[in-house]
């Protein structure tokens, strides 16, 4: 496991990988409506605010399960596929961004994700995030939108193979049928290690996240199209391949 305690060192090491970026634009209209309609009930039930991050974490988990190479790592001459998702979440602290890990995201629901992220954010501001909480992640989400970023190129969190960047939500004109309407729109950016992840796979991953966020009912019901793409990808990537054990086993 590689761990770097500052962004500059991470950026220097990142130069040794083959990085690339893909972006898509999506509307968060339905997710916004869901939050407005059920946000109060969610808070009364779970004593936690319903934000956007829980939906993006769940959508990312479902997409990583569909495209597991993005959740994999290169370890020497081996490609390690994980059968779990430990999500690194960028949170702001007094001395800069920290990236603690939200363990076993594939087994967490919306409320559990919201509570965990809220806890990580509070402890980051209080400088109470331990070193061991920032290692072992398999994928990272960073939300530059909270600082007003419209689009960016996130730096891959080594030794992971990809990072998803979220950006600010702005009303933009979009075509709905034959009409032009103002919709809340967001750009998503995926930085990935091109040695392991193909451009096609990166775009399809982003497209899958986009489709889930644009219809959050699919997230709640765990519905997505069955694809054989990830099976062929695994076959193409076999090179001393094994699946790492889950920490839950």
Tab-separated table of C-alpha atoms in Angstrom:
chain	number	residue	atom	x	y	z
A	1	UNK	CA	0.000	0.000	0.000
A	2	UNK	CA	1.317	3.428	-0.954
A	3	UNK	CA	0.454	6.388	1.273
A	4	UNK	CA	1.366	10.003	0.615
A	5	UNK	CA	0.626	12.739	3.121
A	6	UNK	CA	0.613	15.631	0.682
A	7	UNK	CA	-0.839	16.376	-2.741
A	8	UNK	CA	2.502	17.348	-4.296
A	9	UNK	CA	4.068	13.950	-3.594
A	10	UNK	CA	0.992	12.190	-4.954
A	11	UNK	CA	1.157	14.299	-8.109
A	12	UNK	CA	4.841	13.442	-8.652
A	13	UNK	CA	4.181	9.712	-8.247
A	14	UNK	CA	1.124	9.938	-10.511
A	15	UNK	CA	3.410	10.900	-13.395
A	16	UNK	CA	4.643	7.302	-13.509
A	17	UNK	CA	1.191	5.986	-14.443
A	18	UNK	CA	-0.611	6.368	-17.760
A	19	UNK	CA	-3.413	8.732	-16.811
A	20	UNK	CA	-6.426	9.803	-18.847
A	21	UNK	CA	-9.702	11.634	-18.185
A	22	UNK	CA	-13.275	11.289	-19.454
A	23	UNK	CA	-16.188	13.638	-18.705
A	24	UNK	CA	-19.976	13.575	-19.037
A	25	UNK	CA	-22.733	16.050	-18.213
A	26	UNK	CA	-25.836	14.927	-16.333
A	27	UNK	CA	-29.002	16.373	-14.878
A	28	UNK	CA	-29.771	15.935	-11.195
A	29	UNK	CA	-33.410	16.991	-11.597
A	30	UNK	CA	-34.954	13.758	-10.335
A	31	UNK	CA	-32.512	13.452	-7.454
A	32	UNK	CA	-33.285	17.058	-6.449
A	33	UNK	CA	-37.018	16.324	-6.549
A	34	UNK	CA	-36.496	13.204	-4.431
A	35	UNK	CA	-34.569	15.164	-1.807
A	36	UNK	CA	-37.229	17.892	-1.669
A	37	UNK	CA	-40.071	15.393	-1.437
A	38	UNK	CA	-38.593	12.916	1.040
A	39	UNK	CA	-35.769	14.856	2.690
A	40	UNK	CA	-37.774	15.751	5.801
A	41	UNK	CA	-39.081	12.198	6.221
A	42	UNK	CA	-35.541	10.876	5.751
A	43	UNK	CA	-34.253	13.149	8.496
A	44	UNK	CA	-37.086	12.212	10.884
A	45	UNK	CA	-36.430	8.518	10.298
A	46	UNK	CA	-32.631	8.449	10.272
A	47	UNK	CA	-31.675	11.706	12.046
A	48	UNK	CA	-29.436	12.480	9.080
A	49	UNK	CA	-29.741	14.914	6.197
A	50	UNK	CA	-30.312	13.414	2.747
A	51	UNK	CA	-27.526	14.847	0.592
A	52	UNK	CA	-26.266	14.114	-2.890
A	53	UNK	CA	-23.232	12.091	-1.836
A	54	UNK	CA	-25.119	8.981	-0.752
A	55	UNK	CA	-26.680	8.692	-4.211
A	56	UNK	CA	-23.303	9.120	-5.921
A	57	UNK	CA	-21.661	6.584	-3.617
A	58	UNK	CA	-24.422	4.041	-4.294
A	59	UNK	CA	-24.369	4.759	-8.053
A	60	UNK	CA	-20.585	4.371	-8.074
A	61	UNK	CA	-20.762	1.077	-6.186
A	62	UNK	CA	-23.289	-0.319	-8.664
A	63	UNK	CA	-21.165	0.888	-11.586
A	64	UNK	CA	-17.955	-0.546	-10.108
A	65	UNK	CA	-19.687	-3.894	-9.740
A	66	UNK	CA	-20.610	-3.670	-13.412
A	67	UNK	CA	-17.106	-2.572	-14.482
A	68	UNK	CA	-14.787	-4.179	-11.891
A	69	UNK	CA	-11.529	-3.212	-13.633
A	70	UNK	CA	-12.097	0.352	-12.399
A	71	UNK	CA	-12.138	-1.009	-8.840
A	72	UNK	CA	-8.967	-3.049	-9.447
A	73	UNK	CA	-5.286	-2.198	-8.945
A	74	UNK	CA	-1.992	-3.058	-10.613
A	75	UNK	CA	0.318	-4.718	-8.103
A	76	UNK	CA	3.691	-5.337	-9.755
A	77	UNK	CA	2.942	-7.781	-12.566
A	78	UNK	CA	-0.453	-8.717	-11.146
A	79	UNK	CA	-3.901	-7.231	-11.610
A	80	UNK	CA	-5.866	-7.413	-8.367
A	81	UNK	CA	-9.664	-7.400	-8.609
A	82	UNK	CA	-11.535	-6.606	-5.391
A	83	UNK	CA	-14.846	-8.243	-4.549
A	84	UNK	CA	-15.746	-5.338	-2.261
A	85	UNK	CA	-15.769	-1.532	-2.509
A	86	UNK	CA	-13.871	0.559	0.034
A	87	UNK	CA	-14.622	4.116	-1.058
A	88	UNK	CA	-12.135	6.911	-0.360
A	89	UNK	CA	-14.057	10.152	0.221
A	90	UNK	CA	-12.282	13.508	-0.003
A	91	UNK	CA	-13.208	15.742	2.962
A	92	UNK	CA	-11.917	19.159	3.915
A	93	UNK	CA	-9.797	19.711	7.015
A	94	UNK	CA	-8.058	22.774	8.501
A	95	UNK	CA	-4.796	21.893	6.716
A	96	UNK	CA	-6.297	20.754	3.401
A	97	UNK	CA	-8.110	17.782	1.953
A	98	UNK	CA	-8.036	14.380	3.619
A	99	UNK	CA	-9.200	11.154	1.998
A	100	UNK	CA	-10.496	8.729	4.637
A	101	UNK	CA	-11.984	5.423	3.529
A	102	UNK	CA	-15.628	4.448	3.832
A	103	UNK	CA	-15.340	0.691	4.294
A	104	UNK	CA	-17.624	-1.907	2.695
A	105	UNK	CA	-19.710	0.607	0.736
A	106	UNK	CA	-21.312	-2.232	-1.195
A	107	UNK	CA	-23.195	-3.223	1.976
A	108	UNK	CA	-24.276	0.297	3.036
A	109	UNK	CA	-27.595	2.016	2.390
A	110	UNK	CA	-28.311	5.719	1.870
A	111	UNK	CA	-28.685	6.511	5.576
A	112	UNK	CA	-25.530	4.637	6.579
A	113	UNK	CA	-23.516	6.424	3.885
A	114	UNK	CA	-24.842	9.870	4.880
A	115	UNK	CA	-24.083	9.274	8.570
A	116	UNK	CA	-20.607	7.939	7.828
A	117	UNK	CA	-19.689	10.864	5.556
A	118	UNK	CA	-21.041	13.350	8.095
A	119	UNK	CA	-18.915	11.716	10.781
A	120	UNK	CA	-15.796	11.753	8.591
A	121	UNK	CA	-16.345	15.416	7.730
A	122	UNK	CA	-16.762	16.413	11.379
A	123	UNK	CA	-13.683	14.485	12.498
A	124	UNK	CA	-11.641	15.881	9.597
A	125	UNK	CA	-12.432	19.440	10.722
A	126	UNK	CA	-11.474	18.457	14.281
A	127	UNK	CA	-8.242	16.852	12.974
A	128	UNK	CA	-9.246	13.481	14.423
A	129	UNK	CA	-8.846	11.325	11.301
A	130	UNK	CA	-6.331	8.548	12.022
A	131	UNK	CA	-3.665	7.521	9.526
A	132	UNK	CA	-5.045	3.998	9.188
A	133	UNK	CA	-8.410	5.440	8.113
A	134	UNK	CA	-6.811	6.860	4.957
A	135	UNK	CA	-5.316	3.684	3.503
A	136	UNK	CA	-6.801	0.688	1.744
A	137	UNK	CA	-9.417	2.367	-0.452
A	138	UNK	CA	-10.257	0.825	-3.832
A	139	UNK	CA	-11.853	3.898	-5.500
A	140	UNK	CA	-12.128	7.618	-4.711
A	141	UNK	CA	-14.836	10.275	-4.991
A	142	UNK	CA	-13.907	13.938	-4.672
A	143	UNK	CA	-16.465	16.742	-4.751
A	144	UNK	CA	-14.905	19.959	-5.993
A	145	UNK	CA	-18.387	21.313	-6.542
A	146	UNK	CA	-18.647	22.339	-2.881
A	147	UNK	CA	-15.894	24.889	-3.624
A	148	UNK	CA	-17.534	26.055	-6.875
A	149	UNK	CA	-15.521	24.004	-9.361
A	150	UNK	CA	-17.308	23.570	-12.700
A	151	UNK	CA	-14.856	21.011	-14.160
A	152	UNK	CA	-11.512	19.549	-13.156
A	153	UNK	CA	-8.985	16.756	-13.691
A	154	UNK	CA	-8.875	14.850	-10.374
A	155	UNK	CA	-5.525	13.324	-9.386
A	156	UNK	CA	-5.629	9.537	-9.026
A	157	UNK	CA	-5.265	8.370	-5.438
A	158	UNK	CA	-2.366	5.886	-5.731
A	159	UNK	CA	-2.418	2.861	-5.827
A	160	UNK	CA	-6.050	3.032	-6.980
A	161	UNK	CA	-6.857	3.006	-10.678
A	162	UNK	CA	-9.525	5.722	-10.862
A	163	UNK	CA	-11.109	8.716	-9.155
A	164	UNK	CA	-14.524	10.274	-9.784
A	165	UNK	CA	-14.771	14.054	-9.627
A	166	UNK	CA	-18.098	15.747	-8.867
A	167	UNK	CA	-18.652	19.394	-9.695
A	168	UNK	CA	-20.997	22.278	-9.002
A	169	UNK	CA	-24.670	22.034	-9.919
A	170	UNK	CA	-25.860	24.900	-12.125
A	171	UNK	CA	-29.065	25.523	-14.041
A	172	UNK	CA	-28.270	25.202	-17.747
A	173	UNK	CA	-30.450	25.196	-20.880
A	174	UNK	CA	-31.062	21.678	-22.189
A	175	UNK	CA	-33.279	20.269	-24.932
A	176	UNK	CA	-36.233	18.262	-23.587
A	177	UNK	CA	-38.031	16.940	-26.636
A	178	UNK	CA	-38.611	20.008	-28.805
A	179	UNK	CA	-38.366	22.433	-25.886
A	180	UNK	CA	-35.465	24.182	-24.205
A	181	UNK	CA	-35.694	24.081	-20.425
A	182	UNK	CA	-33.474	25.075	-17.518
A	183	UNK	CA	-32.304	21.983	-15.635
A	184	UNK	CA	-29.838	21.541	-12.745
A	185	UNK	CA	-26.767	20.112	-14.454
A	186	UNK	CA	-23.448	18.728	-13.241
A	187	UNK	CA	-20.233	17.593	-14.905
A	188	UNK	CA	-18.680	14.284	-13.861
A	189	UNK	CA	-14.990	13.586	-14.534
A	190	UNK	CA	-13.244	10.230	-14.242
A	191	UNK	CA	-9.442	10.151	-14.105
A	192	UNK	CA	-8.144	6.623	-14.631
A	193	UNK	CA	-5.013	4.564	-15.172
A	194	UNK	CA	-5.002	3.754	-18.890
A	195	UNK	CA	-2.765	0.732	-18.320
A	196	UNK	CA	-5.713	-1.010	-16.700
A	197	UNK	CA	-8.852	0.821	-17.819
A	198	UNK	CA	-9.796	1.367	-21.459
A	199	UNK	CA	-11.375	4.619	-22.642
A	200	UNK	CA	-14.497	2.735	-23.666
A	201	UNK	CA	-14.820	1.219	-20.210
A	202	UNK	CA	-14.294	4.598	-18.538
A	203	UNK	CA	-17.004	6.238	-20.645
A	204	UNK	CA	-19.439	3.373	-20.057
A	205	UNK	CA	-18.776	3.594	-16.318
A	206	UNK	CA	-19.552	7.324	-16.344
A	207	UNK	CA	-22.620	6.722	-18.509
A	208	UNK	CA	-23.858	4.138	-16.009
A	209	UNK	CA	-23.401	6.548	-13.070
A	210	UNK	CA	-25.169	9.257	-15.080
A	211	UNK	CA	-28.158	7.029	-15.883
A	212	UNK	CA	-28.521	5.940	-12.253
A	213	UNK	CA	-28.377	9.507	-10.935
A	214	UNK	CA	-30.837	10.712	-13.558
A	215	UNK	CA	-33.296	8.032	-12.427
A	216	UNK	CA	-32.515	7.388	-8.722
A	217	UNK	CA	-35.343	4.847	-8.517
A	218	UNK	CA	-32.925	2.426	-10.175
A	219	UNK	CA	-30.483	2.941	-7.290
A	220	UNK	CA	-33.162	2.397	-4.662
A	221	UNK	CA	-34.382	-0.766	-6.410
A	222	UNK	CA	-30.866	-1.910	-7.402
A	223	UNK	CA	-31.807	-1.977	-11.079
A	224	UNK	CA	-29.356	-1.676	-13.947
A	225	UNK	CA	-28.889	-3.313	-17.314
A	226	UNK	CA	-27.046	-6.618	-17.244
A	227	UNK	CA	-23.892	-6.345	-19.293
A	228	UNK	CA	-21.325	-8.895	-20.396
A	229	UNK	CA	-18.773	-6.143	-21.006
A	230	UNK	CA	-16.986	-6.555	-17.678
A	231	UNK	CA	-16.630	-10.288	-18.219
A	232	UNK	CA	-14.802	-9.763	-21.506
A	233	UNK	CA	-12.691	-7.046	-19.900
A	234	UNK	CA	-11.564	-9.391	-17.151
A	235	UNK	CA	-10.602	-12.001	-19.730
A	236	UNK	CA	-8.614	-9.419	-21.694
A	237	UNK	CA	-6.798	-8.289	-18.557
A	238	UNK	CA	-5.819	-11.715	-17.197
A	239	UNK	CA	-2.144	-11.594	-16.293
A	240	UNK	CA	-1.407	-13.520	-13.115
A	241	UNK	CA	-4.911	-12.595	-11.997
A	242	UNK	CA	-6.534	-13.288	-8.657
A	243	UNK	CA	-9.394	-11.858	-6.621
A	244	UNK	CA	-8.399	-10.410	-3.282
A	245	UNK	CA	-10.304	-11.629	-0.232
A	246	UNK	CA	-12.986	-9.420	1.253
A	247	UNK	CA	-12.183	-7.956	4.690
A	248	UNK	CA	-15.575	-9.285	5.750
A	249	UNK	CA	-14.489	-12.903	5.153
